[in-house]
Coordinates of C-alpha atoms and ligand atoms in Angstrom, one line a residue:
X608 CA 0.0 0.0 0.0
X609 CA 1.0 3.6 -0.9
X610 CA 2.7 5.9 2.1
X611 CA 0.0 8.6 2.5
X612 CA -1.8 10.6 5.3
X613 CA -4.6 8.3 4.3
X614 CA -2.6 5.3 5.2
X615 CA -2.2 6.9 8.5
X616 CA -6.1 8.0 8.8
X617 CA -6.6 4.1 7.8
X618 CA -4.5 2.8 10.6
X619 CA -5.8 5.3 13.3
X620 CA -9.4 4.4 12.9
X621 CA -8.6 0.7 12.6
X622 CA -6.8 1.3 16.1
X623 CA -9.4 3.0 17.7
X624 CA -12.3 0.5 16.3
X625 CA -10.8 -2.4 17.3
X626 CA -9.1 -1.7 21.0
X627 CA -5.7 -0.9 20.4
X628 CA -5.2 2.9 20.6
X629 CA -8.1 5.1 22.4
X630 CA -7.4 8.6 22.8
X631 CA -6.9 9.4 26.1
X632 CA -10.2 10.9 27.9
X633 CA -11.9 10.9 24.9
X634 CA -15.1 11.2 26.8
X635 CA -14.0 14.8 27.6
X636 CA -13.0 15.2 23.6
X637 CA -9.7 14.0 24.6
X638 CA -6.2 15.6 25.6
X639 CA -3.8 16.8 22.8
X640 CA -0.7 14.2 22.1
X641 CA -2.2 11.7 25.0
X642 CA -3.4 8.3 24.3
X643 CA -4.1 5.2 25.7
X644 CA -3.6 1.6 24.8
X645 CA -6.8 -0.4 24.7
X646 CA -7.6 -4.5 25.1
X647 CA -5.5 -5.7 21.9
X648 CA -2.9 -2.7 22.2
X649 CA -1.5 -3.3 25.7
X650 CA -1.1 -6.9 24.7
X651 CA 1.0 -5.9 21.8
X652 CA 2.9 -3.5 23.6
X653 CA 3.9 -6.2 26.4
X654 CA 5.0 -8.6 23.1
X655 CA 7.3 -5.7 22.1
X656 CA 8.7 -4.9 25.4
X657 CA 9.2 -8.6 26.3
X658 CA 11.3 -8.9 22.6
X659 CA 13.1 -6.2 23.3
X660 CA 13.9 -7.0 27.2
X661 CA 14.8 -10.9 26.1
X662 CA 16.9 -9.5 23.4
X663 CA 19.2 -7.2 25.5
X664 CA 19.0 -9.2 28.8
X665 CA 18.8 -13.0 28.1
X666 CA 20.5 -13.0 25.0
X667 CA 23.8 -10.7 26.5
X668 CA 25.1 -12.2 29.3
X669 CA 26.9 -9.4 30.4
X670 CA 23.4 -7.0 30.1
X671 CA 21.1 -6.7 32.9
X672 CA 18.2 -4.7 33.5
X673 CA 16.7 -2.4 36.1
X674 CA 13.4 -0.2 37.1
X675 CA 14.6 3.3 38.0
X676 CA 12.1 5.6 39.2
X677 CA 10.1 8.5 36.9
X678 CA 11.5 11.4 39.7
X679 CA 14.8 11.6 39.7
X680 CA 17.0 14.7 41.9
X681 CA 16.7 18.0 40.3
X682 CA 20.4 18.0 39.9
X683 CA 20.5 15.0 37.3
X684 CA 19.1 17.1 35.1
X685 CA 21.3 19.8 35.8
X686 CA 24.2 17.5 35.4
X687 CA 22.5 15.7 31.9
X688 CA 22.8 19.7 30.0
X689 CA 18.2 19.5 30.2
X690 CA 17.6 22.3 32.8
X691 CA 19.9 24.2 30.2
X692 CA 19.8 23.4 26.8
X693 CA 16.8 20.7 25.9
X694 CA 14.6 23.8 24.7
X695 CA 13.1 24.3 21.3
X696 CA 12.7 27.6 20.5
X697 CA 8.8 29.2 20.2
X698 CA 7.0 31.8 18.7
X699 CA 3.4 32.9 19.4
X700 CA 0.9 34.4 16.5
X701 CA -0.8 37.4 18.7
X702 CA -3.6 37.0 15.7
X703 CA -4.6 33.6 15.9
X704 CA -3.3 32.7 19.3
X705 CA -1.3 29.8 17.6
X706 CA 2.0 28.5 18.6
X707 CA 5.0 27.5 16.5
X708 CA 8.6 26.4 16.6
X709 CA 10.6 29.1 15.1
X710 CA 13.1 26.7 13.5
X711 CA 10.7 24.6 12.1
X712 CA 8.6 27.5 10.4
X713 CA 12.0 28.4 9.1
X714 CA 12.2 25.1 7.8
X715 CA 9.2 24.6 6.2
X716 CA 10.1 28.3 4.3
X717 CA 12.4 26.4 3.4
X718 CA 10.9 23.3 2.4
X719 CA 8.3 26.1 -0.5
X720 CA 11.3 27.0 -1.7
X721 CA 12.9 23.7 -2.6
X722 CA 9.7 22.9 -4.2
X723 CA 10.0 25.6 -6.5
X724 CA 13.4 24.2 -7.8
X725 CA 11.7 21.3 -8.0
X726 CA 9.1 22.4 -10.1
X727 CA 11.4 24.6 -12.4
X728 CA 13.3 20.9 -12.8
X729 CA 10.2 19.2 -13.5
X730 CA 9.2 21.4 -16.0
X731 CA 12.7 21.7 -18.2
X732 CA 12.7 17.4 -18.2
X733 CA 9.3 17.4 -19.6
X734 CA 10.1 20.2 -22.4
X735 CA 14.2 18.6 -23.0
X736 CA 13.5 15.3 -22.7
X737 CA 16.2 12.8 -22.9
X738 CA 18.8 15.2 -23.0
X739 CA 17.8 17.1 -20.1
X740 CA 21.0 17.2 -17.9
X741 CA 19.8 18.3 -13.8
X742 CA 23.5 19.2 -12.9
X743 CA 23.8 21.7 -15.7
X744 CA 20.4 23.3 -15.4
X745 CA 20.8 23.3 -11.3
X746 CA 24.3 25.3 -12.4
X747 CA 23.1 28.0 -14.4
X748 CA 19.6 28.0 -14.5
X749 CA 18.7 31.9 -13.2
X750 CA 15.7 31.3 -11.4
X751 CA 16.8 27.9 -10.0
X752 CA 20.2 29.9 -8.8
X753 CA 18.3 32.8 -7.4
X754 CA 16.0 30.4 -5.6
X755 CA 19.2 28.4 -4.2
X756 CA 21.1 31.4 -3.0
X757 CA 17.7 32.5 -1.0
X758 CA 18.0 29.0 0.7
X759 CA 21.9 29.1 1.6
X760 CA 21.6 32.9 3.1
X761 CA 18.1 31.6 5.3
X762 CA 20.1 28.8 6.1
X763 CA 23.4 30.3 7.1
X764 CA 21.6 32.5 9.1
X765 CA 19.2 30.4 11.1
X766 CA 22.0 27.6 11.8
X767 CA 24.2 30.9 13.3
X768 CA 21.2 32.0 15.3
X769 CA 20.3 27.8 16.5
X770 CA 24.2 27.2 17.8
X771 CA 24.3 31.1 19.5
X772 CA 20.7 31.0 21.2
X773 CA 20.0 34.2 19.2
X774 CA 16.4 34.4 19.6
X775 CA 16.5 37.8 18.4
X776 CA 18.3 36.4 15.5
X777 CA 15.5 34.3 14.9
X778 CA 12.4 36.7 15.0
X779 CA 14.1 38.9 12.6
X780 CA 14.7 36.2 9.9
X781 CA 11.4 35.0 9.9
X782 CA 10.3 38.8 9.4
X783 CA 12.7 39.0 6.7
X784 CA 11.4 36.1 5.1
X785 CA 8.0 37.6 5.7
X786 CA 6.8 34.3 6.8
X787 CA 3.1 33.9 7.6
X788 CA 1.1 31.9 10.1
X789 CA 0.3 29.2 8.2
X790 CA -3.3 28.6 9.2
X791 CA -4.4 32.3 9.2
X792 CA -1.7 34.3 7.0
X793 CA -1.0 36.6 10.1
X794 CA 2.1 38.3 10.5
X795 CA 1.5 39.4 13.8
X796 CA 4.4 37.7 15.9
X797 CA 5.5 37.1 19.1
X798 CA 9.2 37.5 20.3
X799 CA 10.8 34.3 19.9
X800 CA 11.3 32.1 23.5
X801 CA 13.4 29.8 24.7
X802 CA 10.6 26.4 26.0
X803 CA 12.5 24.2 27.9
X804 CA 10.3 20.8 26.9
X805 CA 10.8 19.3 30.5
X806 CA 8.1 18.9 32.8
X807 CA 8.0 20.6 36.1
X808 CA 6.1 19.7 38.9
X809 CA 6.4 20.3 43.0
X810 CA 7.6 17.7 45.5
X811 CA 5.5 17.2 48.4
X812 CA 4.6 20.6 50.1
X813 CA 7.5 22.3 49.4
X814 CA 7.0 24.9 47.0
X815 CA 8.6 27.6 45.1
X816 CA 12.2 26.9 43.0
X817 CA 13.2 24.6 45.9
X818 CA 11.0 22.0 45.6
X819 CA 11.3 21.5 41.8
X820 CA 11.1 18.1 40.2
X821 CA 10.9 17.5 36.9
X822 CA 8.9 14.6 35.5
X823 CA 12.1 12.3 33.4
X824 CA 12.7 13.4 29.8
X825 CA 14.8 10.4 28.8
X826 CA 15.0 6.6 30.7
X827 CA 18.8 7.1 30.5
X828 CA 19.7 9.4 33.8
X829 CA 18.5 6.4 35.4
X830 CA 20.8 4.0 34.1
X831 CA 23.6 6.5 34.6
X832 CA 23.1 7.0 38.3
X833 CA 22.8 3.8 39.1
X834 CA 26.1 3.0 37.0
X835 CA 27.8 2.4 40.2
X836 CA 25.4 0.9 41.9
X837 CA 24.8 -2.3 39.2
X838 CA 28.3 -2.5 38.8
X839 CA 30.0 -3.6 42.6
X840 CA 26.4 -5.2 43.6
X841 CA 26.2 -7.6 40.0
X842 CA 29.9 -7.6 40.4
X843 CA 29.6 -6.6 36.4
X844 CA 33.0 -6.7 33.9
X845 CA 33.3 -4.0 31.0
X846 CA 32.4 -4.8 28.6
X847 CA 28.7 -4.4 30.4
X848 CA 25.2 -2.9 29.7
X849 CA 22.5 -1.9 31.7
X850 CA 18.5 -1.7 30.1
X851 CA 15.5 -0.5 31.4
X852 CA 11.6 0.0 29.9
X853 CA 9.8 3.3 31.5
X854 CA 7.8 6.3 30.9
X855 CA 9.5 9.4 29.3
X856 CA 8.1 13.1 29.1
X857 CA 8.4 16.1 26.9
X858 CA 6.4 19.1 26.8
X859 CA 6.4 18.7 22.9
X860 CA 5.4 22.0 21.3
X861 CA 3.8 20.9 18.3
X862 CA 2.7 17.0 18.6
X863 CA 1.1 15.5 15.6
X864 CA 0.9 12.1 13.8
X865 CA -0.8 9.8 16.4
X866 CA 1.7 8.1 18.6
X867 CA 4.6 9.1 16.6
X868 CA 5.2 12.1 18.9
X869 CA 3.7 12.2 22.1
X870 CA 4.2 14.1 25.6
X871 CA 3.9 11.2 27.8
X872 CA 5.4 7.7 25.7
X873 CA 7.4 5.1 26.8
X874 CA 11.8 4.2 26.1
X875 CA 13.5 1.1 25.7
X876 CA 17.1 2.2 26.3
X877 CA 20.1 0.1 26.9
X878 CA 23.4 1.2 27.8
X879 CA 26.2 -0.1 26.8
X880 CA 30.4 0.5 29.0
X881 CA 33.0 0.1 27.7
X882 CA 36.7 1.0 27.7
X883 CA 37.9 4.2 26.1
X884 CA 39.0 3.6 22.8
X885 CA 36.8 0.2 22.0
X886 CA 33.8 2.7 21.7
X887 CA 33.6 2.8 17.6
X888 CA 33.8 -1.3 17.8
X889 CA 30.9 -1.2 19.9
X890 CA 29.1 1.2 18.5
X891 CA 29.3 -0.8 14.8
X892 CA 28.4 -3.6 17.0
X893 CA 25.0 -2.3 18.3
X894 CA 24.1 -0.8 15.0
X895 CA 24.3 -4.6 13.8
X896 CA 22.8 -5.9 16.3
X897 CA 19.7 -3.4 16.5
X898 CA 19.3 -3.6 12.9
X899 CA 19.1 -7.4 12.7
X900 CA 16.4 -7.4 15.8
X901 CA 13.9 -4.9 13.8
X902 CA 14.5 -7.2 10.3
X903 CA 13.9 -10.6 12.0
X904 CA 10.4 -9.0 12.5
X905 CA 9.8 -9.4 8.7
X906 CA 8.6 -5.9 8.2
X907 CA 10.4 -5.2 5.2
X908 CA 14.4 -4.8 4.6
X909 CA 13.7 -1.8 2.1
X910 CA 11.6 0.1 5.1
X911 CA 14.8 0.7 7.0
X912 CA 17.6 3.2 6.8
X913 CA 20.2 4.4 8.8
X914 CA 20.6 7.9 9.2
X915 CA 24.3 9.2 10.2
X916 CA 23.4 12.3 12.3
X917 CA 25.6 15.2 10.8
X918 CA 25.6 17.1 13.8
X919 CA 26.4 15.7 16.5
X920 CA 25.4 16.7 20.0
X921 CA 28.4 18.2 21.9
X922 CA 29.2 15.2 23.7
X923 CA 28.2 12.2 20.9
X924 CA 31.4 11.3 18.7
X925 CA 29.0 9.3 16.5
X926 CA 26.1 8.6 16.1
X927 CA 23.0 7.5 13.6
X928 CA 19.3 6.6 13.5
X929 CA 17.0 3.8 12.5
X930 CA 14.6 5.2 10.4
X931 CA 11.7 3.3 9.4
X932 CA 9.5 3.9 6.7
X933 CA 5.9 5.3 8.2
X934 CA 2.8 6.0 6.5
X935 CA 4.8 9.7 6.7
X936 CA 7.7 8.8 5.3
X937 CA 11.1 7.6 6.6
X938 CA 11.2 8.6 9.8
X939 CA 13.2 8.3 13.4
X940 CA 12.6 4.9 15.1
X941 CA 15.8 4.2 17.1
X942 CA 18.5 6.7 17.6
X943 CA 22.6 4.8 18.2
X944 CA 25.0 7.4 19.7
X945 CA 28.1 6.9 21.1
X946 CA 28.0 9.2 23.9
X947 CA 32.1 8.9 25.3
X948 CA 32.3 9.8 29.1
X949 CA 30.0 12.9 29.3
X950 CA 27.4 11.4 31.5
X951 CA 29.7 9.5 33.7
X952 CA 31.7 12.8 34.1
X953 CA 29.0 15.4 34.5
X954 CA 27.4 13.0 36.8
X955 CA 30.6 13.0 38.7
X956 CA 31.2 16.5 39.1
X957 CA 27.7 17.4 39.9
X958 CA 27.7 14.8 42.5
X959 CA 31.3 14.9 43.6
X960 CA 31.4 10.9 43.7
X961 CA 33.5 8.6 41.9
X962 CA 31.7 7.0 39.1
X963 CA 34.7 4.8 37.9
X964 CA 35.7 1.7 36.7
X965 CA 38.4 -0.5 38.4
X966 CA 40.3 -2.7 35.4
X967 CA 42.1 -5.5 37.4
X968 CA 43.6 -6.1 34.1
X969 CA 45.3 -2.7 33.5
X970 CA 45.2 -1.8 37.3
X971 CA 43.4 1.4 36.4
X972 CA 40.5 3.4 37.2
X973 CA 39.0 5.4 34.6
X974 CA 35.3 6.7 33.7
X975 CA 33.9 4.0 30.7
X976 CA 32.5 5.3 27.7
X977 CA 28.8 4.8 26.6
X978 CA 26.8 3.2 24.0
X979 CA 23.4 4.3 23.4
X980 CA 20.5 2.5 22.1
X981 CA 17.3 3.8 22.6
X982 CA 13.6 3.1 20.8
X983 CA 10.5 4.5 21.2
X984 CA 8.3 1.8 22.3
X985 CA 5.2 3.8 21.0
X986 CA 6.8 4.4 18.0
X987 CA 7.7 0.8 17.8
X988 CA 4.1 0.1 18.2
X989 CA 3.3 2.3 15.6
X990 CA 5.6 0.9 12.9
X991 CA 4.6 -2.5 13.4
X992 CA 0.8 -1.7 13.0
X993 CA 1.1 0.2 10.0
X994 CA 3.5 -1.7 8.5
X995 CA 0.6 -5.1 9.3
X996 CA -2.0 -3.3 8.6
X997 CA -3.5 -4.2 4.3
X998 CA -6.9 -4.3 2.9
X999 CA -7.0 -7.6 0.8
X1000 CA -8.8 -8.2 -2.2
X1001 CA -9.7 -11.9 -2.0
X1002 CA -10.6 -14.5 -4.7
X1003 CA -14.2 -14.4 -4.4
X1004 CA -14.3 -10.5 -4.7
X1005 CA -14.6 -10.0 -1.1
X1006 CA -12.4 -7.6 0.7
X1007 CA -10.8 -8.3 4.2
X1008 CA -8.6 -5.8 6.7
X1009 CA -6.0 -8.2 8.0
X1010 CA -3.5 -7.0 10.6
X1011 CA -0.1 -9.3 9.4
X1012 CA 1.7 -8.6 12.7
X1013 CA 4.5 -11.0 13.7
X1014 CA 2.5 -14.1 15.1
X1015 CA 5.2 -14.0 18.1
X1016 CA 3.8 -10.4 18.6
X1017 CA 0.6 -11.0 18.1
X1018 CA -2.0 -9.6 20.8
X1019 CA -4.2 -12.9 20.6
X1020 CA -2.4 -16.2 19.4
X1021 CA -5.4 -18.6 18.5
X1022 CA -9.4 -18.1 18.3
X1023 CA -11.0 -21.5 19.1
X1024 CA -15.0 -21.6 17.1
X1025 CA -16.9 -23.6 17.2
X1026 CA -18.8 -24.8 13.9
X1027 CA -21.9 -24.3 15.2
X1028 CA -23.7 -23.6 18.7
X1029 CA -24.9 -27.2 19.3
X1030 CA -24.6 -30.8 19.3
X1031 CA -21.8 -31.1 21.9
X1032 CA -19.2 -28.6 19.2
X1033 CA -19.2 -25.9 21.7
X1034 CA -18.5 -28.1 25.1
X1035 CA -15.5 -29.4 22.9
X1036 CA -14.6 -25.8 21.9
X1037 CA -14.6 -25.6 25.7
X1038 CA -12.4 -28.2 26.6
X1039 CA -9.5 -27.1 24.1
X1040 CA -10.0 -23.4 25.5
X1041 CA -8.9 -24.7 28.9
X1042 CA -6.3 -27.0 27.8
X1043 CA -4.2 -24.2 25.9
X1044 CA -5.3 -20.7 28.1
X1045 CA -2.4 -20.4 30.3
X1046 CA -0.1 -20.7 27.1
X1047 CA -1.7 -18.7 24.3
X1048 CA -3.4 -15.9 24.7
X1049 CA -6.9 -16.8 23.4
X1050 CA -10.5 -16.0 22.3
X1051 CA -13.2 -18.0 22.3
X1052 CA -15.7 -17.1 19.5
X1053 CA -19.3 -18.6 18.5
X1054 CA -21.3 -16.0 17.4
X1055 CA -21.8 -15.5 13.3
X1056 CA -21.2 -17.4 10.2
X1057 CA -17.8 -18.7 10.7
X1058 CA -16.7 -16.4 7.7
X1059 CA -17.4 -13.4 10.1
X1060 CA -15.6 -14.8 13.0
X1061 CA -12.3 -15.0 11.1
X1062 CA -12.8 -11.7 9.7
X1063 CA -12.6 -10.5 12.8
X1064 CA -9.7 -12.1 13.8
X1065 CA -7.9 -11.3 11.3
X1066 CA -8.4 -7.7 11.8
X1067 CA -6.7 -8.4 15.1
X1068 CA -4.0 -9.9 13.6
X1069 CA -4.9 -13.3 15.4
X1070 CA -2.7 -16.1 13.6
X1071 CA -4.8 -19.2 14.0
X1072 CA -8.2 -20.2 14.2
X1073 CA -8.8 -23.5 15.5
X1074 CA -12.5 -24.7 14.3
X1075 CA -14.2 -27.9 15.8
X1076 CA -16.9 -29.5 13.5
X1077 CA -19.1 -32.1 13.6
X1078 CA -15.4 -34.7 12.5
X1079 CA -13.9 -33.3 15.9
X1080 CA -16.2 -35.5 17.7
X1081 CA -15.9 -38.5 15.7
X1082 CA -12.0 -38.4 15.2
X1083 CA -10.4 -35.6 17.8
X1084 CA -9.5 -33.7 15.1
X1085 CA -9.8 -30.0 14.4
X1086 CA -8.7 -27.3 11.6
X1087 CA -6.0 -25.1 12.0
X1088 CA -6.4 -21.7 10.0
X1089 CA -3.3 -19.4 9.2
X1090 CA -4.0 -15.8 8.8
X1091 CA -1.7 -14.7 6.3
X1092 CA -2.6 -17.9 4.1
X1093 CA -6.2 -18.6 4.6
X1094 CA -5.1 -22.2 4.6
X1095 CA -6.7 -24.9 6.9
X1096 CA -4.8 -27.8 7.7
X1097 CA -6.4 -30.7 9.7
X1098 CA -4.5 -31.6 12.7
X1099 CA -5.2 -34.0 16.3
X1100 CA -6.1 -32.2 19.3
X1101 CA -3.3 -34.1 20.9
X1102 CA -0.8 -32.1 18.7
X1103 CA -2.3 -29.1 18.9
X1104 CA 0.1 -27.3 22.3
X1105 CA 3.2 -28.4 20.5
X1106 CA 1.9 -26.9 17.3
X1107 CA 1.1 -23.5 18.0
X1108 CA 4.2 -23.7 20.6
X1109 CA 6.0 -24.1 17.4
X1110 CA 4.1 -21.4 15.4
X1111 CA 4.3 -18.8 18.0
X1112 CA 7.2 -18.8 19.5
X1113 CA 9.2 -16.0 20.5
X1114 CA 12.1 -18.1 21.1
X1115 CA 12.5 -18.9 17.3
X1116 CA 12.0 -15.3 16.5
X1117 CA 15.1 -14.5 18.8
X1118 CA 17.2 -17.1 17.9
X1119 CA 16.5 -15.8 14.1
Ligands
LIG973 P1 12.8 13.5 17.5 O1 14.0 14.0 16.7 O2 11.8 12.7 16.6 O3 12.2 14.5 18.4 P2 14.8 12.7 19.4 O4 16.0 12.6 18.5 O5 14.5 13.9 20.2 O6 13.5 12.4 18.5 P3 15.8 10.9 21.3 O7 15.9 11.9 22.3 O8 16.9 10.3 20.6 O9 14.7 11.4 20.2 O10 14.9 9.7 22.0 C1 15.0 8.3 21.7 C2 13.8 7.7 21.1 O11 12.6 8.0 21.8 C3 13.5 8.2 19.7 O12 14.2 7.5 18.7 C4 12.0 7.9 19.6 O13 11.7 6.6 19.1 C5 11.5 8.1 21.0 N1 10.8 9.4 21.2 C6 11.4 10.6 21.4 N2 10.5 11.6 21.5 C7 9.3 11.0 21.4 C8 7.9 11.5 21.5 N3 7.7 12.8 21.7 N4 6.9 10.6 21.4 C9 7.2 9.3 21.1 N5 8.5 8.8 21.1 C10 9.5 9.6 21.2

């Protein structure tokens, strides 16, 4: 199916209709950027974590993984660069009342531009044809050169104002570029403001600055502060790497596409110590290894790129994304940065403790350097459904809405259904229901044509239906009905735990 916002529209309805993504207090028309995961959602969202969390912990030895709290000390923060520099910077319309992020309306100036060029291009291939040559028209082309220039002086200027927090800088370019609101055509601006996108809140009955907490931005101060801690009481060797699953919050000033951004959403972050000077090893190391853990998932080798970041943060001496192809376009999934000893050192002088390694085989102490992986789980979530999601012509001329979703992933695992409502079929039904419900995550189903009962699943994404008919009671026999195939294959009851065991299992997904 083609990438479009309709793609998206498709996947957000079919969320909503069938349980996996409400929005949040929707009874009160909902809160912007806030969403929450219904029946079939939380149960793919636990698959995910658990492949993730068996992937970094069971399958590395040396990897373990902890539950750090959501509050952290004010001074982590302090310590991390966010009470100073995780700000975007924001611009109000006084018209429409509408807020914007000065860089990005910059950007998307930008963007109109390029499309001009692009048009200009366009145009020239269809009247030269074949001998149309791009470089040479891009070179002296007057209207494509006058159209470039415009874009390297905005450029030049915005990146000079970004790097020295000129916000000044900022308002005056986008006056210059007589930039408009882009819902009303106001002009009417704001000064431009620093928003610092961490939460505040107050602990206990303290108030005022002294009692500020912030809610976490990132899972990864966590880790760091507890560095230490995991090391002496796991008695852990570098190479070692610590993971943990948790709630992250940014007060995002624009938050748009469903789950893709969100002010409350959830991290997998793992990371990874090691000794100065192994960290570009390491870091090609988790690239492969991240990479390989998304494509096992059968989602499509052509829907992922890397993406080398080409700037890095001041203290990342490399570092890249996983983009995945979205129903928007390729987009940020994971992020891979190699993030030497800033934490570990800021941490250290903040707190004025030691956060050192001991190498009994050097008989040094130094602070390690850092590998980063870290994936939105929502995100994650959101890449899977779309990427399941198809509307299926059949045969017969019928259409279906099957969810294709990894079967080890899978919210449900089986449906049992009985043929019919009678004649012993459901008590049967019953029986194989209780034999396989503490391994499979199941559904039991009699209502409808059978026809109707699988469409259902499959829009679910359920793998197998298991039917019992009227041979089930003669032979102990029932029909096993793959998802993907529509084929039924007739197996014995008997065989039916090791079966799905078999068809299920996250273990062969790991093990790849
Ligand atoms: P972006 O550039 O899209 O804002 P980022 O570079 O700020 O993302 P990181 O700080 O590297 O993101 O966070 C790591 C991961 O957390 C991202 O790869 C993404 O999957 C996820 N993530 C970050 N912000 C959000 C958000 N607002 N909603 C959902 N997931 C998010």
């Amino acid at each position: 199916m083609q990438n479009s916002d309709d793609k998206l529209k498709k996947v957000i309805a079919h969320s909503k209709e069938y349980g996996f993504v409400f929005p949040s207090s929707e009874i009160y028309d909902g809160l912007s950027a806030a969403y929450d995961y219904g029946q079939y959602g939380a149960e793919l969202k636990n698959n995910i974590k658990n492949y993730w969390w068996t992937a970094m912990t069971r399958m590395h030895q040396n990897i373990v993984g902890i539950d750090a709290s959501i509050f952290m000390h004010p001074t982590t923060w302090k310590a991390s660069g966010h009470v100073d520099a995780f700000n975007d910077p924001l611009i109000d319309n006084k018209d429409s009342k509408k807020r914007y992020r000065a860089d990005v309306l910059l950007e998307d100036y930008i963007k109109k531009i390029e499309q001009k060029i692009d048009k200009e291009i366009e145009k020239a291939k269809n009247k030269f044809g074949e001998s149309f040559n791009e470089e040479q028209f891009r070179a002296t082309n007057p209207n494509v050169l006058r159209n470039q220039e415009k874009i390297n002086a905005v450029e030049g200027k915005m990146k000079a104002a970004l790097e020295s927090s000129d916000l000044e800088g900022l308002k005056t370019l986008i006056e210059e570029c007589e930039i408009a609101d882009p819902e009303t055509g106001s002009r009417n601006w704001t000064e431009v403001r620093q928003f610092n996108l961490m939460f505040k809140t107050e602990l206990g009955a303290v108030s005022g600055d002294a009692g500020i907490i912030y809610l976490r931005p990132e899972t990864a101060q966590g880790i760091f502060v507890n560095f230490l801690n995991v090391q002496k009481s796991g008695r852990m060797k570098l190479p070692f790497g610590i993971a943990q699953i948790g709630k992250a919050f940014r007060n995002e000033i624009i938050a748009r596409q469903f789950i893709f951004r969100m002010r409350e959403f959830e991290q997998m972050e793992m990371q990874f110590f090691v000794k100065p000077g192994t960290e570009m090893e390491w870091y090609n190391y988790w690239k492969d290894t991240r990479i390989k853990w998304h494509k096992a998932l059968g989602m499509g080798e052509e829907n992922y790129k890397f993406h080398d970041h080409l700037k890095l943060a001041h203290y990342a001496n490399a570092a890249c994304d996983i983009e995945f192809n979205f129903p928007m376009g390729f987009k940020e999934l994971e992020g891979i940065h190699s993030r030497t000893d800033f934490d570990l050192g800021a941490h250290e002088k903040h707190s004025g403790k030691k956060l050192r390694y001991f190498d009994p085989e050097t008989n040094e102490s130094y602070v390690p350097y850092v590998i980063e992986t870290s994936i939105g789980l929502d995100r994650m979530f959101l890449a899977t459904l779309s990427a399941a999601y198809e509307e299926e012509k059949l045969e017969d001329g019928s259409e279906r809405v099957v969810l294709r979703i990894h079967p080890a992933l899978a919210p449900v695992k089986l449906a049992v259904l009985p043929l019919v409502k009678k004649d012993g079929l459901p008590e049967k039904a019953q029986e194989i229901v209780d034999s396989l419900k503490l391994d499979f995550n199941l559904q039991y189903d009699d209502k409808d044509a059978v026809g109707r009962r699988y469409r259902r699943q499959d829009a679910i994404g359920t793998p197998y239906c298991i039917t019992i008919d009227y041979d089930t009671i003669q032979d102990n026999t029932v029909t096993i009905r793959d998802r993907d195939t529509m084929q039924q294959e007739r197996v014995s009851i008997d065989k039916l735990h090791s079966i799905l065991s078999e068809k299920v299992s996250m273990t062969k997904l790991l093990r790849g």
